[in-house]
PDB file of C-alpha atoms in Angstrom:
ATOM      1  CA  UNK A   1      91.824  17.460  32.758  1.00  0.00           C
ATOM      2  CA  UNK A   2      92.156  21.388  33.122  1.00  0.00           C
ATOM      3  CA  UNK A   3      91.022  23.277  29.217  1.00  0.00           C
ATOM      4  CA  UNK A   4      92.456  26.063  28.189  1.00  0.00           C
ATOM      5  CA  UNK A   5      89.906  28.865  27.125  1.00  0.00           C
ATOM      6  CA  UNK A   6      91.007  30.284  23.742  1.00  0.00           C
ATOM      7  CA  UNK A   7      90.893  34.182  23.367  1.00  0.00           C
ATOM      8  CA  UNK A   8      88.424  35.243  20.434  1.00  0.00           C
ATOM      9  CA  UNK A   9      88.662  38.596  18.488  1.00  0.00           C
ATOM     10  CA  UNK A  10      84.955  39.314  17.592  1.00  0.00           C
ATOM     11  CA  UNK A  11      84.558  42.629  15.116  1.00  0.00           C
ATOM     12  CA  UNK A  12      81.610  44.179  14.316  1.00  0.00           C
ATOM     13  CA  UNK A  13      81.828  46.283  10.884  1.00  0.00           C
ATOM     14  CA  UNK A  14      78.950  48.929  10.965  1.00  0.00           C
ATOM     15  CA  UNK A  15      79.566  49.651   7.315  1.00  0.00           C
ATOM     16  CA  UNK A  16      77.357  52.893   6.180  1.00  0.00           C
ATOM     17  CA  UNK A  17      75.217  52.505   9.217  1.00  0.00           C
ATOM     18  CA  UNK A  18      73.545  53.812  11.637  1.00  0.00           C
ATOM     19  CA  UNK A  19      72.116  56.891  10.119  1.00  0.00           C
ATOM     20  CA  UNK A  20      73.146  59.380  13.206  1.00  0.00           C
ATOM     21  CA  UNK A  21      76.041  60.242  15.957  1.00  0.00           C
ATOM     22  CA  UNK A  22      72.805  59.682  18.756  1.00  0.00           C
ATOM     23  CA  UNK A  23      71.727  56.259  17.373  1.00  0.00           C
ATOM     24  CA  UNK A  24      75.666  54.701  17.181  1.00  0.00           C
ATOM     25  CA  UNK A  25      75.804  55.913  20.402  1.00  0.00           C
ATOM     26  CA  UNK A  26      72.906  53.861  21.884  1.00  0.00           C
ATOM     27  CA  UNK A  27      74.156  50.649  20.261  1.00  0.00           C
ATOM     28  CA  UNK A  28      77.927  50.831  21.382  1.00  0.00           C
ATOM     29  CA  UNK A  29      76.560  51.559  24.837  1.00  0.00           C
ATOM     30  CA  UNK A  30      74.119  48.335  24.675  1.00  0.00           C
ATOM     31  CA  UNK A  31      77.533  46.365  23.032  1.00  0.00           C
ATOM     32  CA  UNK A  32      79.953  47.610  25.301  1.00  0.00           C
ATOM     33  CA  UNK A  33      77.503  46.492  28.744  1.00  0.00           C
ATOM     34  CA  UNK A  34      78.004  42.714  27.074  1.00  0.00           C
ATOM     35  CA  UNK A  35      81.490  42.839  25.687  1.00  0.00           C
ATOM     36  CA  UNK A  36      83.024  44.323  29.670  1.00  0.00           C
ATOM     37  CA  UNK A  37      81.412  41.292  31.172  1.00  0.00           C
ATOM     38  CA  UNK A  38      83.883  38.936  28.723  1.00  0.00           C
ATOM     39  CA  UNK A  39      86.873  38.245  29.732  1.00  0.00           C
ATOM     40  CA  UNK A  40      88.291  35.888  26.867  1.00  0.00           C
ATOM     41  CA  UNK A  41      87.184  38.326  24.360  1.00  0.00           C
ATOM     42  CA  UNK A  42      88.303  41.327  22.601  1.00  0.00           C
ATOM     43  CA  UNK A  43      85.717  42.952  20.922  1.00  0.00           C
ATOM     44  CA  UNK A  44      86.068  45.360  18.045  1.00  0.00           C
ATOM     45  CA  UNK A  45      83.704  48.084  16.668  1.00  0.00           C
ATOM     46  CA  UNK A  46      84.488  49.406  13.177  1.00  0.00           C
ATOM     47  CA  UNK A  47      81.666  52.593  12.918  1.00  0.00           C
ATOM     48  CA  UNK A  48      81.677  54.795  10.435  1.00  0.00           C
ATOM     49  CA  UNK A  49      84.568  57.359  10.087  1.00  0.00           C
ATOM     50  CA  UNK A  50      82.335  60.229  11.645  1.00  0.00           C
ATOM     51  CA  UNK A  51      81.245  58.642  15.029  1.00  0.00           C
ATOM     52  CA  UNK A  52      84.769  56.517  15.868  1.00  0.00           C
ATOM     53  CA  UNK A  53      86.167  60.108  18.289  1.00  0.00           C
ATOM     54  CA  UNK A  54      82.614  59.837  19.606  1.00  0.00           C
ATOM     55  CA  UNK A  55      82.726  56.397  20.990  1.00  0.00           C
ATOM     56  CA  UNK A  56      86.578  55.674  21.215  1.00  0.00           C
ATOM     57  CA  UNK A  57      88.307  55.297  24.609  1.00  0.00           C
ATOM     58  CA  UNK A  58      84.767  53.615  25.900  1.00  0.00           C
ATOM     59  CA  UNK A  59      86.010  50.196  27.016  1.00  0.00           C
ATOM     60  CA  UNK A  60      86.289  49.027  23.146  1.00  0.00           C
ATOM     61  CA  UNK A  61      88.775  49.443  20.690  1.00  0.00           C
ATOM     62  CA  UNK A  62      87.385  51.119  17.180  1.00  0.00           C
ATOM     63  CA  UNK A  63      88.415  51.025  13.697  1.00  0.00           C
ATOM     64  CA  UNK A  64      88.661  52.301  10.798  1.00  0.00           C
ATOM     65  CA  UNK A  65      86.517  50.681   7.876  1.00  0.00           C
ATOM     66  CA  UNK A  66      88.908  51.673   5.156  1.00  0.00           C
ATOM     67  CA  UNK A  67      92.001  54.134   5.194  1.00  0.00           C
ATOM     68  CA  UNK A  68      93.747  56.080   2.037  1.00  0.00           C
ATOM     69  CA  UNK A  69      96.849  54.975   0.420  1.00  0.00           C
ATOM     70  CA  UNK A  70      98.339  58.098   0.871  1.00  0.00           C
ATOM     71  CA  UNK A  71      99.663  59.955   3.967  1.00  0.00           C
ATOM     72  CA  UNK A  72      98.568  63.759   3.357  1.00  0.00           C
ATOM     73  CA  UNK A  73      97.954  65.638   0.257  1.00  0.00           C
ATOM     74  CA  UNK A  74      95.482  67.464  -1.935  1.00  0.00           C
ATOM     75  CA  UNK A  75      93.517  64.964  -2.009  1.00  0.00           C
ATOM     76  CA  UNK A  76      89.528  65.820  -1.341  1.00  0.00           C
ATOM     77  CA  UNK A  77      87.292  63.678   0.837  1.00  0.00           C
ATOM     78  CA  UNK A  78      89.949  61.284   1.685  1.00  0.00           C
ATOM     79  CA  UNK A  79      91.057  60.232   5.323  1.00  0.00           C
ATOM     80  CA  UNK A  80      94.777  59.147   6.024  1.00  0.00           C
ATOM     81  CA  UNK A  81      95.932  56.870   8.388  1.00  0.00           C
ATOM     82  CA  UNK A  82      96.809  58.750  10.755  1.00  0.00           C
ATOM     83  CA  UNK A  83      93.861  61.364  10.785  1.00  0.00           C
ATOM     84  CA  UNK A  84      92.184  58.020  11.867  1.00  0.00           C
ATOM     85  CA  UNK A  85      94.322  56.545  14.502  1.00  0.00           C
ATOM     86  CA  UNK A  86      94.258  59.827  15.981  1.00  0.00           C
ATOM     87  CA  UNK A  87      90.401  60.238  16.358  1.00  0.00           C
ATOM     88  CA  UNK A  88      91.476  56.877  18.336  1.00  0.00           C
ATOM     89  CA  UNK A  89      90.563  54.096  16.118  1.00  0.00           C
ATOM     90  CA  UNK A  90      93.383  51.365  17.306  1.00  0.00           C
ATOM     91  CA  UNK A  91      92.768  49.078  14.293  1.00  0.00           C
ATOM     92  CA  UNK A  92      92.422  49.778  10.692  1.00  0.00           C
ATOM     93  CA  UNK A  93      90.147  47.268   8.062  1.00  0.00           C
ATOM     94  CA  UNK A  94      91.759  46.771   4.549  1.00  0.00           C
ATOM     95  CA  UNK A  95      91.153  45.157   1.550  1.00  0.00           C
ATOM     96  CA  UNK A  96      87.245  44.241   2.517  1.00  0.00           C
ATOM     97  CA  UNK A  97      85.487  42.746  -0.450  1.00  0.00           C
ATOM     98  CA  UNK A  98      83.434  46.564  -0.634  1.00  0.00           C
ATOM     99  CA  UNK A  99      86.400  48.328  -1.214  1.00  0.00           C
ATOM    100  CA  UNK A 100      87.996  45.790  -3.693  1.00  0.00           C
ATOM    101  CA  UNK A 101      84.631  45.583  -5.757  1.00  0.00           C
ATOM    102  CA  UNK A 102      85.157  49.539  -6.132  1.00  0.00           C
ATOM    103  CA  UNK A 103      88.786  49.272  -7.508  1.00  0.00           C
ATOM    104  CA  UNK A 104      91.256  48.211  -4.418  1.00  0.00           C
ATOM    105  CA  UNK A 105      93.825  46.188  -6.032  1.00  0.00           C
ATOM    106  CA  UNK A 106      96.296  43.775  -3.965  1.00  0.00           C
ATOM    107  CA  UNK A 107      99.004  46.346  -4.729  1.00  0.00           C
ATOM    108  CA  UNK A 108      96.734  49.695  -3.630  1.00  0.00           C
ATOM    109  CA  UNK A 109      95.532  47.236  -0.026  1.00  0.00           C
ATOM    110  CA  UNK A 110      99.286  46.697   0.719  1.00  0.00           C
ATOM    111  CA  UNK A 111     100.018  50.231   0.431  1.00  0.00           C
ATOM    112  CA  UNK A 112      96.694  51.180   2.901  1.00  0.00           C
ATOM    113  CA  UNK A 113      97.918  48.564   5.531  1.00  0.00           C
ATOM    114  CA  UNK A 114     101.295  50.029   5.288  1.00  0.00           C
ATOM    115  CA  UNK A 115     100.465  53.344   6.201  1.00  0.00           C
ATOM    116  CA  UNK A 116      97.882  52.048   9.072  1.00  0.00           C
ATOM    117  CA  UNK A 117     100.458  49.996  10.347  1.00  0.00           C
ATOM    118  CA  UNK A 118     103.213  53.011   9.995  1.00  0.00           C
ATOM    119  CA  UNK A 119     100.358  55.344  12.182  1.00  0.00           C
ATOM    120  CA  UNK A 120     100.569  52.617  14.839  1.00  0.00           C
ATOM    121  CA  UNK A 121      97.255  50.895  14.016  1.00  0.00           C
ATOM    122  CA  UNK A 122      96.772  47.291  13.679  1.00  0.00           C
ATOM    123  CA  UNK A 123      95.092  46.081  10.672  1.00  0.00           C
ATOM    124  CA  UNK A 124      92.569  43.936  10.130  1.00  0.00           C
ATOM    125  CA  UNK A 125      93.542  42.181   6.484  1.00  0.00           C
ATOM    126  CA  UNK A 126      90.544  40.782   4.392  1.00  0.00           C
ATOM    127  CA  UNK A 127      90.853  38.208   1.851  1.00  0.00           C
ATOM    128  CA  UNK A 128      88.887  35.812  -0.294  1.00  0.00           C
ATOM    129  CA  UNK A 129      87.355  34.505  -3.385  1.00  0.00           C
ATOM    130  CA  UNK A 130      84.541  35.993  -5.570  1.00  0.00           C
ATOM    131  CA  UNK A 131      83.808  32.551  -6.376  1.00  0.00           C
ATOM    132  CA  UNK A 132      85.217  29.081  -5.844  1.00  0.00           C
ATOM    133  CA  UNK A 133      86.093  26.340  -8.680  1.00  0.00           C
ATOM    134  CA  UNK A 134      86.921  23.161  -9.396  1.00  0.00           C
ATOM    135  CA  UNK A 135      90.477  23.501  -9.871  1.00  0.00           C
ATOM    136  CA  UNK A 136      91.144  25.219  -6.351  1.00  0.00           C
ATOM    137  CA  UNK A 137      92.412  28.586  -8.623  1.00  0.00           C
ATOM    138  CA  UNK A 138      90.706  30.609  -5.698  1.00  0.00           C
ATOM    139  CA  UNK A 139      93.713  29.171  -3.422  1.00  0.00           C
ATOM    140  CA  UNK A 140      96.278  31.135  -5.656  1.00  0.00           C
ATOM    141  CA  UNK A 141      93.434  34.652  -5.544  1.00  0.00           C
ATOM    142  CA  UNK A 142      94.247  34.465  -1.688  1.00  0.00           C
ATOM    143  CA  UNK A 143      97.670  33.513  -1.172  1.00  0.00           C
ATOM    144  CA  UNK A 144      98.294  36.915  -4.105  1.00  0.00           C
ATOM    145  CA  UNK A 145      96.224  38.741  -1.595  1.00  0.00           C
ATOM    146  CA  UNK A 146      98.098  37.759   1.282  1.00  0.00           C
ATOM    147  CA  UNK A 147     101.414  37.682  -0.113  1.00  0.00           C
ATOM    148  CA  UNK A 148     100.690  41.509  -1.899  1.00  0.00           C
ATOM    149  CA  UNK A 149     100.474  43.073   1.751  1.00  0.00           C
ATOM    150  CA  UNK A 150     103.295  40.617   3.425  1.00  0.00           C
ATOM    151  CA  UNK A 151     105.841  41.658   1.254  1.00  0.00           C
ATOM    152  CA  UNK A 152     105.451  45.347   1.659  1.00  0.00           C
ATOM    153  CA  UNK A 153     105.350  45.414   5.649  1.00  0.00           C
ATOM    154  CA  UNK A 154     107.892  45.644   7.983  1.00  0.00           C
ATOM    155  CA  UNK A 155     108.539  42.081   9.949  1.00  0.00           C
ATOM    156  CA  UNK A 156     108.089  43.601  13.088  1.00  0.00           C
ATOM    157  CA  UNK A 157     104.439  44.274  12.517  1.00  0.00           C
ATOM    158  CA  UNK A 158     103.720  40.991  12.101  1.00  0.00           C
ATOM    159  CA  UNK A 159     102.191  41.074  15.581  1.00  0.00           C
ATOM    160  CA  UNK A 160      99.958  43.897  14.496  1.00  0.00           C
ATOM    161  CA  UNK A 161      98.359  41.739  11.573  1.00  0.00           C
ATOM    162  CA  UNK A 162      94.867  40.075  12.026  1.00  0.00           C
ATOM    163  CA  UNK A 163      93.554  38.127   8.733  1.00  0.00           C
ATOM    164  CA  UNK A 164      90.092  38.011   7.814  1.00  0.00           C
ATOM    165  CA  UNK A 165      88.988  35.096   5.825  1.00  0.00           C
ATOM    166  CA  UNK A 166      86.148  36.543   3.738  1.00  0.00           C
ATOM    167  CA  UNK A 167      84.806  34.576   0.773  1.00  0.00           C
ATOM    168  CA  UNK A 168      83.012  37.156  -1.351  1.00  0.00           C
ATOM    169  CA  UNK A 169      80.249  34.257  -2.624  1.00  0.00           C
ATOM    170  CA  UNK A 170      79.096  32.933   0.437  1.00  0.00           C
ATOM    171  CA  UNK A 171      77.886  36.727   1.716  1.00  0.00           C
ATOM    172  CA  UNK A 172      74.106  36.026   2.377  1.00  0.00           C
ATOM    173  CA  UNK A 173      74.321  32.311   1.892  1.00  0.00           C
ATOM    174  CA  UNK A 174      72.204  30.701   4.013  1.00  0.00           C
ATOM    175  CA  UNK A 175      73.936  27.947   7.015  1.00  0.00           C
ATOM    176  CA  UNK A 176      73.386  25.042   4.713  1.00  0.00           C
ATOM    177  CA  UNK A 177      74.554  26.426   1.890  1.00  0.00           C
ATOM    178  CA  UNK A 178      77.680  28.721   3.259  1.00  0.00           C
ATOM    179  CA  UNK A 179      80.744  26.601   4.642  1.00  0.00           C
ATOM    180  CA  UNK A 180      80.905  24.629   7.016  1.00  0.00           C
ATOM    181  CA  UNK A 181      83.205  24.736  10.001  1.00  0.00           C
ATOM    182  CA  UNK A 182      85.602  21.990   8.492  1.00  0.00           C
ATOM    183  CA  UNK A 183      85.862  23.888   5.932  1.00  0.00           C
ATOM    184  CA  UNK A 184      86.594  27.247   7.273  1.00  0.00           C
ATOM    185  CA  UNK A 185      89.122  25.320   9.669  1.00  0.00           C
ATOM    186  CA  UNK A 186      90.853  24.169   6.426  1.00  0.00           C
ATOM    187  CA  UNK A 187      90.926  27.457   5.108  1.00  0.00           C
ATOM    188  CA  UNK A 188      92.273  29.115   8.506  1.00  0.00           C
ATOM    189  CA  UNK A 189      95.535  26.529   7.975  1.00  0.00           C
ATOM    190  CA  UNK A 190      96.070  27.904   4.769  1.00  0.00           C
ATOM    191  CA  UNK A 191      95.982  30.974   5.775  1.00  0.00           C
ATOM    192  CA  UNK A 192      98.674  31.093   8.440  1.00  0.00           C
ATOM    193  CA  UNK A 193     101.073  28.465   5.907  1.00  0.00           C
ATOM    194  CA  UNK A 194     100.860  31.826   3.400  1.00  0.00           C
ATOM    195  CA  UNK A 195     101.662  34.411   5.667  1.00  0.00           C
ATOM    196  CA  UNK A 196     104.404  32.005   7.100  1.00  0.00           C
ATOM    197  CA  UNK A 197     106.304  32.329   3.383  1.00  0.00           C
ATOM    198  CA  UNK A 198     107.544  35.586   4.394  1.00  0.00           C
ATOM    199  CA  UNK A 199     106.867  36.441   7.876  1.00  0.00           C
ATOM    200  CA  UNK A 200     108.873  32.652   9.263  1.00  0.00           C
ATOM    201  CA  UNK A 201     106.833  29.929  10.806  1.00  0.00           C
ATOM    202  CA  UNK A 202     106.602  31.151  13.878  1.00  0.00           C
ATOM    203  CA  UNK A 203     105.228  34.031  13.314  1.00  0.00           C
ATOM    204  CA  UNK A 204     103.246  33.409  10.710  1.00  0.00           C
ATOM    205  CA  UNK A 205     101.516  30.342  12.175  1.00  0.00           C
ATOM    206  CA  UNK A 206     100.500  32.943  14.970  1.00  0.00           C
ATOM    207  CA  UNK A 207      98.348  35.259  12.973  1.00  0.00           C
ATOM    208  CA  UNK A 208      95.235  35.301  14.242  1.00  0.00           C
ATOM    209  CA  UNK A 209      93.003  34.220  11.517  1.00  0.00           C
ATOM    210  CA  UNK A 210      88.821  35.607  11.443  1.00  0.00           C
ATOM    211  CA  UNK A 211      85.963  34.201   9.417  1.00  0.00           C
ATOM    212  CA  UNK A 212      83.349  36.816   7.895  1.00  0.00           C
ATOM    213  CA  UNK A 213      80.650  35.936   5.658  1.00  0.00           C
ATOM    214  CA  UNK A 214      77.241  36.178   6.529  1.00  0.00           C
ATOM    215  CA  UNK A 215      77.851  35.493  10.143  1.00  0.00           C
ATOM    216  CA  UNK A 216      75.118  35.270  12.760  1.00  0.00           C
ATOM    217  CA  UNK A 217      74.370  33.639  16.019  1.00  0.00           C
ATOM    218  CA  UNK A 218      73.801  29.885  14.439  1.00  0.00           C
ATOM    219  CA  UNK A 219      76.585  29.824  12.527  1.00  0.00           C
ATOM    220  CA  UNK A 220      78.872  31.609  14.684  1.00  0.00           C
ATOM    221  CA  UNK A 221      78.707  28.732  17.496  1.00  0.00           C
ATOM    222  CA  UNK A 222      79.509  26.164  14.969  1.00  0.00           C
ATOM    223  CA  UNK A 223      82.500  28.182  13.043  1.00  0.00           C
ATOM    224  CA  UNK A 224      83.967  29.015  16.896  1.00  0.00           C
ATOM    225  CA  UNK A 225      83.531  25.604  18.094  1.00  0.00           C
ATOM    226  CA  UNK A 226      84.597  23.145  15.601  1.00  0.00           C
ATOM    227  CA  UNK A 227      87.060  25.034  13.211  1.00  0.00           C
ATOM    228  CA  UNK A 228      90.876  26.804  14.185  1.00  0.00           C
ATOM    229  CA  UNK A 229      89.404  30.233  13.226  1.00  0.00           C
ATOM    230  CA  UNK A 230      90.955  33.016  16.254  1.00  0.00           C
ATOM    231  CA  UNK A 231      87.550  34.742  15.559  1.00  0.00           C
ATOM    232  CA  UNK A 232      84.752  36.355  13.373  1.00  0.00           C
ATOM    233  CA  UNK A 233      83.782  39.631  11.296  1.00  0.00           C
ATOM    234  CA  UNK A 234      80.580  40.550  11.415  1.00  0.00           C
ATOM    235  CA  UNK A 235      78.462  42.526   9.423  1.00  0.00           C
ATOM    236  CA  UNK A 236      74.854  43.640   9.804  1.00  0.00           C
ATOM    237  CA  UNK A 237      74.488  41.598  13.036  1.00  0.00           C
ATOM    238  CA  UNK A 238      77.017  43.700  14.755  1.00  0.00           C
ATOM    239  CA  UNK A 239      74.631  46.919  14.780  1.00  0.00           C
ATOM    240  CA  UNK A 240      71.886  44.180  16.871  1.00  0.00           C
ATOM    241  CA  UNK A 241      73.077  44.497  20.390  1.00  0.00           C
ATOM    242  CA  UNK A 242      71.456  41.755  21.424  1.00  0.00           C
ATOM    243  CA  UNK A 243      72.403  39.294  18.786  1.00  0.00           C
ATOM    244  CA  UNK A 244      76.083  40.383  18.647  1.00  0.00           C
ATOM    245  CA  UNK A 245      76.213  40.078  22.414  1.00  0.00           C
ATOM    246  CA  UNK A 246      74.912  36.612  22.386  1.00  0.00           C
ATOM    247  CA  UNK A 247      78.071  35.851  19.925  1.00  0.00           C
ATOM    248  CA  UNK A 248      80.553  37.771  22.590  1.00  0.00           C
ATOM    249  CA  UNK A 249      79.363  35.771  25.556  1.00  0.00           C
ATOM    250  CA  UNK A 250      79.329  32.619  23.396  1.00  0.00           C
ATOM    251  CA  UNK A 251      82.439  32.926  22.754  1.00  0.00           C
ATOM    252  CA  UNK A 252      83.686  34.225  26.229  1.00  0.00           C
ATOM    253  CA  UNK A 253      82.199  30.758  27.556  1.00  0.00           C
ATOM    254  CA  UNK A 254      84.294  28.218  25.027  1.00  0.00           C
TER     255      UNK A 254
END
């Protein structure tokens, strides 16, 4: 019986890191050897806002970790949407757990992906709980955060939306204790079923769906293997070349 291979979407969010231009450099190069020798694979580099016109254009598409709410203005030290798409940065984060610890409401992430998807970016959409309880009231946190950005956007974007499953408690969890791949398979389903309210079944049920939460190399196998998950975000283990390749060919070979 012939398989199918399914195509992953691995990111790797650099957050505030590495410290210089020269040192991102030398780690996109070592990621970039891995990730061209994939070919069910799209790999992702989000670097900070400074080094994504150094590295763009390289044989790996960049983005943005965060972009403003507004389009242009007097307002200092912020970076619009399209500043960033055109230092080439072909996808744009919003709504990560950072930014909404620091004041991002659902409304202020619906207007960012709005204007990154208006500059011709794709965004990457993260949601999740702080913290989960008995009464499944975290379902209703993440369908509001789903349902905050859906309604703003224009249908015909729907192809340019990627959803990151990212439950805030399970961030350095250890394997045992973070979930496990049924679970993050259950959550993927729900996922798609919310963003199917507005966007239609069909489209909807064909977002690609991303788990990030303390991902590394153990836990990556088991969340690609066994759960519906279309890929992963990943955090500090994205700036080790080595590990992060051994999650791109994984992935490449299922």
């Amino acid at each position: 019986m012939n398989t199918v291979k399914k195509h992953f979407i691995i990111v790797g969010n650099w957050k505030m890191n590495p410290g210089t231009l020269a040192e991102a450099k030398t780690i996109f190069t070592s990621i970039a050897r891995r990730a061209k020798q994939s070919k069910k694979v799209t790999v992702i580099i989000a670097p900070p806002a400074p080094f994504i016109s150094a590295i763009s254009g390289k044989g790996i598409a960049t983005a943005a970790q965060d972009v403003d709410r507004e389009a242009a203005g007097s307002f200092t030290g912020s970076v619009s949407a399209s500043e960033l798409a055109s230092t080439g940065a072909e996808y744009a984060i919003v709504g990560h757990s950072y930014r909404r610890s620091v004041g991002d409401t659902d409304a202020i992430v619906a207007e960012k992906a709005k204007r990154a998807l208006e500059a011709g970016m794709q965004i990457i959409l993260c949601v999740g709980e702080m913290e989960r309880d008995g009464h499944a009231h975290y379902l209703k946190v993440i369908r509001d955060q789903i349902l905050a950005v859906m309604a703003v956007v224009d249908k015909k974007h729907s192809r340019s939306i990627v959803i990151a499953y990212e439950p805030v408690w399970a961030i350095g969890k250890s394997y045992d204790t973070a979930l496990k791949p049924s679970d993050v398979h259950e959550m993927a389903i729900y996922v798609r079923k919310v963003a199917a309210e507005i966007l239609g079944k069909t489209a909807g049920l064909k977002i690609p769906v991303l788990y990030g939460g303390s991902v590394n190399f153990e836990n990556a196998q088991a969340i690609l293997r066994d759960s519906s998950v279309d890929g992963l975000l990943i955090g500090r283990q994205s700036l080790v070349p080595k590990e992060f390749g051994n999650i791109i060919e994984y992935a490449d070979s299922i």
